[in-house]
Tab-separated table of C-alpha atoms and ligand atoms in Angstrom:
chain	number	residue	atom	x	y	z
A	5	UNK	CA	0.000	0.000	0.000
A	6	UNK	CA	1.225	3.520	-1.314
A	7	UNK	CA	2.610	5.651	1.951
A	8	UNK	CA	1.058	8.524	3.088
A	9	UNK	CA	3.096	11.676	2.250
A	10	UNK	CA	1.922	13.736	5.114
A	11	UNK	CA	-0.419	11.666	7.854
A	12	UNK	CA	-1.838	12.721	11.058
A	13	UNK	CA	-2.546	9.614	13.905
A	14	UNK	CA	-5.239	10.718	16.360
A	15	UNK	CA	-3.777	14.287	16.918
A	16	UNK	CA	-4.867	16.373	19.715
A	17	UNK	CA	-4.140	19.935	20.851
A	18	UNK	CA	-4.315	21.689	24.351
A	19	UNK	CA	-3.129	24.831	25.259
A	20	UNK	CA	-4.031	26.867	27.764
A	21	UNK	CA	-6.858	24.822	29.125
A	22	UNK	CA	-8.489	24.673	26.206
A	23	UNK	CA	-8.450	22.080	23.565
A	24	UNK	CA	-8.304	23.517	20.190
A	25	UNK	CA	-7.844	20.040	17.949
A	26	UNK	CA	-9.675	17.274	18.926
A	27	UNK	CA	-8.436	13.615	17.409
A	28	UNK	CA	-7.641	14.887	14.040
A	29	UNK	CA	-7.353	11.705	11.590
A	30	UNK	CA	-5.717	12.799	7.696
A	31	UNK	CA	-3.669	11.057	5.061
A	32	UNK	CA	-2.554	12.887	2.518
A	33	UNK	CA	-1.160	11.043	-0.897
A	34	UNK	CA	1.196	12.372	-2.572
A	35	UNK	CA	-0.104	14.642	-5.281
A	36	UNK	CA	-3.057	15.106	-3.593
A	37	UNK	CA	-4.749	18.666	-2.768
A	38	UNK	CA	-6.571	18.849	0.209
A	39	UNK	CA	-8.706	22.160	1.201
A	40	UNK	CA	-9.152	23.078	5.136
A	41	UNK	CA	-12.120	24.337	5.479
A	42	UNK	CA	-14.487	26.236	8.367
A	43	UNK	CA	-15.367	29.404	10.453
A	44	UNK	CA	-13.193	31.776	11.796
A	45	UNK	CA	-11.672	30.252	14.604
A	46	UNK	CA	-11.833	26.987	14.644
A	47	UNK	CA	-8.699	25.419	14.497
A	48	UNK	CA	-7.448	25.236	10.535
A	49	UNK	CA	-4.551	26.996	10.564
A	50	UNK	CA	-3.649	25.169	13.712
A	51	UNK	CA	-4.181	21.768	11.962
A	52	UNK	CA	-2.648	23.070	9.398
A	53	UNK	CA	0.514	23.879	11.262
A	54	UNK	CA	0.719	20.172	13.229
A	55	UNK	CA	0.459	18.306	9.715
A	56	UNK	CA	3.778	20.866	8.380
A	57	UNK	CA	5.478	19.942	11.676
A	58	UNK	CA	5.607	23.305	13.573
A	59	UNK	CA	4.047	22.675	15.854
A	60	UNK	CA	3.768	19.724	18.550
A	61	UNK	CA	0.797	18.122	19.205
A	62	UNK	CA	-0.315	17.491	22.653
A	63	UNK	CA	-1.135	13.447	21.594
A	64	UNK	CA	-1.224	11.825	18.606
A	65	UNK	CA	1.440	11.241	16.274
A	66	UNK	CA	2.128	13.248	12.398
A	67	UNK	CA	4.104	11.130	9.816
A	68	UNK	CA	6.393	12.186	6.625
A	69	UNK	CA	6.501	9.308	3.989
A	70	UNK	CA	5.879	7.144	7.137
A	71	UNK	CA	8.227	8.602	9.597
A	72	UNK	CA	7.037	10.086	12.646
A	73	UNK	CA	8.396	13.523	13.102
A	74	UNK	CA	8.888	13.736	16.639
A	75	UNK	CA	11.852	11.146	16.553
A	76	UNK	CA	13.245	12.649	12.978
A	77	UNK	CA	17.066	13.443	13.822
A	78	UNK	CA	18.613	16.419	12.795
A	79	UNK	CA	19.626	15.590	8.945
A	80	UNK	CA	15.918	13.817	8.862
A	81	UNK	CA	14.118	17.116	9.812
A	82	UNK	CA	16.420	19.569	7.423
A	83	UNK	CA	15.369	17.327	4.399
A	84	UNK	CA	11.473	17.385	5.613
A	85	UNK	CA	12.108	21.187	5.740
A	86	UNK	CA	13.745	21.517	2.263
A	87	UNK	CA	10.367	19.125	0.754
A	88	UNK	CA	7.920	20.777	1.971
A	89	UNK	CA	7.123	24.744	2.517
A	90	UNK	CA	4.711	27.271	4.121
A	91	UNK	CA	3.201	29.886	3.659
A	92	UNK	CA	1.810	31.521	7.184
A	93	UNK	CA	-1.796	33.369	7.004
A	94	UNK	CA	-0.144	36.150	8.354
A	95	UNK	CA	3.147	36.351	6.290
A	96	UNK	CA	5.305	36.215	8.952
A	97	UNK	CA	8.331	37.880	7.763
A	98	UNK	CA	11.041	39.053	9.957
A	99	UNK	CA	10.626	42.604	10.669
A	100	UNK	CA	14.535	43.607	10.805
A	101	UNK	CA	15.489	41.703	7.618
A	102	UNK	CA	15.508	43.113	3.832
A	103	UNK	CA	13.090	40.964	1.735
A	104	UNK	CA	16.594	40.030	0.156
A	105	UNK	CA	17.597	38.360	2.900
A	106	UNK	CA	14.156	36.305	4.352
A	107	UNK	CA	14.129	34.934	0.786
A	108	UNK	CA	17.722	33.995	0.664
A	109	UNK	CA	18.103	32.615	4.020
A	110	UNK	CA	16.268	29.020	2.906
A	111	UNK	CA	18.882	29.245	0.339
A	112	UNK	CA	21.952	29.767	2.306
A	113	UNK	CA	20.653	26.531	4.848
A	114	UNK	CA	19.638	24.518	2.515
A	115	UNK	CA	21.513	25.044	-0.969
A	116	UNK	CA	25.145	26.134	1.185
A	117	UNK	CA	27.190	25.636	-2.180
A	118	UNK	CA	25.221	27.998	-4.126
A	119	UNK	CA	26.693	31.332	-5.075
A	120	UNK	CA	25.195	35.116	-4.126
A	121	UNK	CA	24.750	35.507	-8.285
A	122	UNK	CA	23.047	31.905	-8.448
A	123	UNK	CA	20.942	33.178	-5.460
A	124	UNK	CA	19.905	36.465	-6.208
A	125	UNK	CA	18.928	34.877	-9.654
A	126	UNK	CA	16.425	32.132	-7.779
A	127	UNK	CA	15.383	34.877	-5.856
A	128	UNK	CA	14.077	37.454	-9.056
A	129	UNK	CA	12.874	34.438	-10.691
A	130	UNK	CA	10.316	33.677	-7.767
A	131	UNK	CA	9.703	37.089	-7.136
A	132	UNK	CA	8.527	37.699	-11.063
A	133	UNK	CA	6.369	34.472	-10.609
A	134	UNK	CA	4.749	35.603	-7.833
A	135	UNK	CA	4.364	39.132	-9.303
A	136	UNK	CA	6.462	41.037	-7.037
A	137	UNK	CA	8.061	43.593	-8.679
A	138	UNK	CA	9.192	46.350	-6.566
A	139	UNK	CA	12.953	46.187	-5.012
A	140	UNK	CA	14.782	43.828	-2.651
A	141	UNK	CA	16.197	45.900	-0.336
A	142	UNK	CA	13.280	47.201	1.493
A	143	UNK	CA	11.910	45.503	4.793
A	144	UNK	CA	8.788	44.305	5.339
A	145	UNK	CA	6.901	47.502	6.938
A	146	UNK	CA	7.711	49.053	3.831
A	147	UNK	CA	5.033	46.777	1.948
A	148	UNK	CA	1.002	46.638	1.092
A	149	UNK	CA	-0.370	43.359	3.440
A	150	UNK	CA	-0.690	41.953	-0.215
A	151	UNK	CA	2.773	42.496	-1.460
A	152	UNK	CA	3.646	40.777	1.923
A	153	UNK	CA	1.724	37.928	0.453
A	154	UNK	CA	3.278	37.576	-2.723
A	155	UNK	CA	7.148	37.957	-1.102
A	156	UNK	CA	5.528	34.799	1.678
A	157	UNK	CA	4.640	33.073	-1.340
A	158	UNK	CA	7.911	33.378	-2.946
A	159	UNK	CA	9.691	32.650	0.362
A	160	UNK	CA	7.948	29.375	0.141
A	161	UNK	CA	8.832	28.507	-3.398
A	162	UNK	CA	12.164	29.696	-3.267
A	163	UNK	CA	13.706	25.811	-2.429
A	164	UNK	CA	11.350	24.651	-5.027
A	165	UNK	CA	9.298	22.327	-3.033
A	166	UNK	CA	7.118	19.545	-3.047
A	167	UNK	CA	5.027	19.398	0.030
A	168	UNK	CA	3.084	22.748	0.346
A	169	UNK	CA	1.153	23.993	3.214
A	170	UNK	CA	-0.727	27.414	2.450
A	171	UNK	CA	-2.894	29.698	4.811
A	172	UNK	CA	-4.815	32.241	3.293
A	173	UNK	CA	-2.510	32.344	0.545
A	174	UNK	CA	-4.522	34.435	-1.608
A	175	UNK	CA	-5.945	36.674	0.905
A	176	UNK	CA	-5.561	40.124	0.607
A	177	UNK	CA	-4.505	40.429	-3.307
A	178	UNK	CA	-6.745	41.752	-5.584
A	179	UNK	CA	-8.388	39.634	-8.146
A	180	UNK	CA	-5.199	39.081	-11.094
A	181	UNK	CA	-2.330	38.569	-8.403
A	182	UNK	CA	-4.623	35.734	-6.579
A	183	UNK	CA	-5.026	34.377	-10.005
A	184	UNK	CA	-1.334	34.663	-10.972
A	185	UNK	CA	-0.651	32.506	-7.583
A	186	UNK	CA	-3.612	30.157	-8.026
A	187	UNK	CA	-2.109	29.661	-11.305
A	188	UNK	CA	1.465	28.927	-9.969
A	189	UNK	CA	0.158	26.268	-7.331
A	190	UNK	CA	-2.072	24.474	-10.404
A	191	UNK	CA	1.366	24.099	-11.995
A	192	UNK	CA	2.895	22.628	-9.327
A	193	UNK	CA	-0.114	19.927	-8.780
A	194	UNK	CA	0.277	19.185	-12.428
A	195	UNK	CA	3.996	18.149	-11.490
A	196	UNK	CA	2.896	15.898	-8.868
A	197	UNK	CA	3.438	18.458	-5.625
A	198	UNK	CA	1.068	17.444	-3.033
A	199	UNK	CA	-0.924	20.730	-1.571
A	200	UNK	CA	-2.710	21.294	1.928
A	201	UNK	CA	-4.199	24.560	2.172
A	202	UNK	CA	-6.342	26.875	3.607
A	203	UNK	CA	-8.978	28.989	1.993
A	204	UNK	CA	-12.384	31.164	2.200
A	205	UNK	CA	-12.138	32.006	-1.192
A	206	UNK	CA	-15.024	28.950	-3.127
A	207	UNK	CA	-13.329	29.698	-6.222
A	208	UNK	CA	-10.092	29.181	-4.983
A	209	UNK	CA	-11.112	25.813	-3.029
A	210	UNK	CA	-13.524	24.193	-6.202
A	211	UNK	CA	-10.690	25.011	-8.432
A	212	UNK	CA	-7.831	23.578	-6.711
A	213	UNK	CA	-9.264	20.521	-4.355
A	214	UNK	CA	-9.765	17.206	-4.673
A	215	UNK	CA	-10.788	16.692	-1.372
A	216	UNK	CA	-12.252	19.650	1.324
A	217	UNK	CA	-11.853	18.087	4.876
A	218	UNK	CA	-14.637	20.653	7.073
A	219	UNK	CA	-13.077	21.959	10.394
A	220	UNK	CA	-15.552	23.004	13.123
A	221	UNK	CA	-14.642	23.449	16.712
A	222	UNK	CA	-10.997	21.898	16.477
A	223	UNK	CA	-13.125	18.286	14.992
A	224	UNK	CA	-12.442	17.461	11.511
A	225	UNK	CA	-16.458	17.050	11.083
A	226	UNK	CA	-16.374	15.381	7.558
A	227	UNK	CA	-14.603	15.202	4.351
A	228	UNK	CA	-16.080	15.655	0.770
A	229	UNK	CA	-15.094	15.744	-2.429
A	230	UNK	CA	-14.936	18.490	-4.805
A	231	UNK	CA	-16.900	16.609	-7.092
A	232	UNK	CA	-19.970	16.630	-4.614
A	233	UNK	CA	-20.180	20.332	-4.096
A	234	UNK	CA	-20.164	20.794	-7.774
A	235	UNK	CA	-22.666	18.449	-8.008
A	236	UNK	CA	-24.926	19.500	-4.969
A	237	UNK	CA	-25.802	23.642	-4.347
A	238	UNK	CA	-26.437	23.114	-0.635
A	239	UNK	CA	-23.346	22.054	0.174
A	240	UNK	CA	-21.174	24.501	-1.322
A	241	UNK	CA	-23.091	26.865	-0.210
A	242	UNK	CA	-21.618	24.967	3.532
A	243	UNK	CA	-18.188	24.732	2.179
A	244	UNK	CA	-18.021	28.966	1.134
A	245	UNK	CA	-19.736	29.395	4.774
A	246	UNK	CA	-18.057	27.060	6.912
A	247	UNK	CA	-21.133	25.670	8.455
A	248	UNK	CA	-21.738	21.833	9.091
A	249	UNK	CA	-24.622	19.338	7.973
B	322	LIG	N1	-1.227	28.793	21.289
B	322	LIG	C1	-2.529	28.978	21.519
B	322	LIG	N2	-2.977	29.166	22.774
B	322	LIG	C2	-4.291	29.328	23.032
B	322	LIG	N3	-5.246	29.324	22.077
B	322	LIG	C3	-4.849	29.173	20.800
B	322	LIG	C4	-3.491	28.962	20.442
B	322	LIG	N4	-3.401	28.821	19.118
B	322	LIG	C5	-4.663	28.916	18.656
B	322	LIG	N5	-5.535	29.122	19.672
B	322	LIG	C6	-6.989	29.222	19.554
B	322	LIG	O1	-7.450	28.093	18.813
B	322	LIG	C7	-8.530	28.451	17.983
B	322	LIG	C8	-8.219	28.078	16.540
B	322	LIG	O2	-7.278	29.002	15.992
B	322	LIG	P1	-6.851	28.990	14.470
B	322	LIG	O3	-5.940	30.124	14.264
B	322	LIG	O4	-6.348	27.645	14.139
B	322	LIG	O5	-8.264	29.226	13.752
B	322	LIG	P2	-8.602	29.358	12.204
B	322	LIG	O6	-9.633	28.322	11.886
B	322	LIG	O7	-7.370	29.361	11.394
B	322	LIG	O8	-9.314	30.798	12.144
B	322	LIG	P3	-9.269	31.935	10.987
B	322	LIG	O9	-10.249	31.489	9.918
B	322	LIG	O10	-9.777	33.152	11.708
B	322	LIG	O11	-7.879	32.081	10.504
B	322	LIG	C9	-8.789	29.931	18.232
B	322	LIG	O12	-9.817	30.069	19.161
B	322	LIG	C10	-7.472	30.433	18.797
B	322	LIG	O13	-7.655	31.540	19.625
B	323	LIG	MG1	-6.417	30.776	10.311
């Protein structure tokens, strides 16, 4: 039987008190797109951060081509790193660093060999495919919360992965640039990339998914494909509002 790419065992999250993922069960094939779906708050871009290995569950147990992260060794975790990427809902890009540097620092760990010109090349060439096209040597602060997006995005595809983990990813860019982007991640499913992301956006999530796994309360409360909310009004309308049955 074919290995899961990405796999999470009965995962469960407390903090504070309060439990915000309850038993999450996923297996993810590789090639496979899989939407997160659900209201505001409850819990997908904290599942979506246990099944790219940032954070540590409180049980349960998330698997990389069968390997179980929590025991991955040093050289083990660098390599899950360099497969698989993320792009955070909020950007997250260090405030005190030129966009030069937060896109060339994945290069410089993973890629040590490479040259500054071989770098700074990678670097415009994800930048122009992400439709960034302002300069380098600017921080952060210095950007719309959209152009933040597309440097995130970049950031992400800078080491050319194949696992991808995406939060919002298209949030906050106007109508061509969230195209551009959708465009760029269709690609990379053609090539066999396996994709886990998060959206609000119907369009983005019928386009893209295979399979939409609903999110309410921390409680993955079912899975459908995309094929049955093409096929059934009532429960896209669910998927667009993050409601359950
Ligand atoms: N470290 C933490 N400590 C305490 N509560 C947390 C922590 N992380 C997340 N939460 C809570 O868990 C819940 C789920 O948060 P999460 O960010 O995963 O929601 P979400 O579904 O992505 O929401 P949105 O659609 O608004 O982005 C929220 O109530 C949040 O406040
Ligand atoms: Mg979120």
């Amino acid at each position: 039987m074919e290995t899961p790419v990405i796999e999470l065992r009965d995962i469960s999250l407390t903090a504070q008190n309060k439990n915000i993922i309850g038993n999450a069960q996923v297996s993810i094939m590789q090639g496979q797109t899989v939407a997160f779906v659900g209201p505001s708050g409850s819990g997908k871009s904290t599942l979506l951060k246990l099944a790219g290995g940032l954070i540590v569950p409180t049980s349960g147990e998330i698997y990389y081509l069968g390997n179980p992260i929590s025991t991955m060794n040093r050289s083990q975790n660098l390599e899950f790193r360099l497969r698989s990427s993320f792009v955070f809902q909020d950007s997250a890009l260090w405030a005190n660093q030129s966009l030069r540097q937060i896109l060339e620092l994945p290069l410089k760990i993973h890629f040590p060999q490479m040259t500054e010109k071989q770098r700074t090349a990678r670097i415009v060439e994800v930048c122009v495919e992400a439709g960034y096209k302002r300069e380098l040597d600017i921080r952060p602060s210095q950007l719309s919360t959209g152009e933040q997006k597309l440097i995130a995005f970049a950031r992400a595809m800078v080491c050319d992965p194949e696992v991808l983990f995406l939060d919002e990813w298209t949030e906050s860019l106007d109508e061509s640039a969230s195209r551009r982007l959708v465009k760029i991640v269709k690609k990379r499913q053609k090539e066999g990339n396996t994709i886990v992301f998060v959206s609000h956006n119907f369009s983005v999530i019928e386009e893209l998914s295979q399979r939409i796994c609903m999110i309410i309360d921390g409680r993955l409360s079912m899975e459908i494909s995309t094929k049955d909310i093409t096929q059934n009004k009532a429960l896209a309308q669910m998927v667009e509002k993050g409601i359950s049955l």
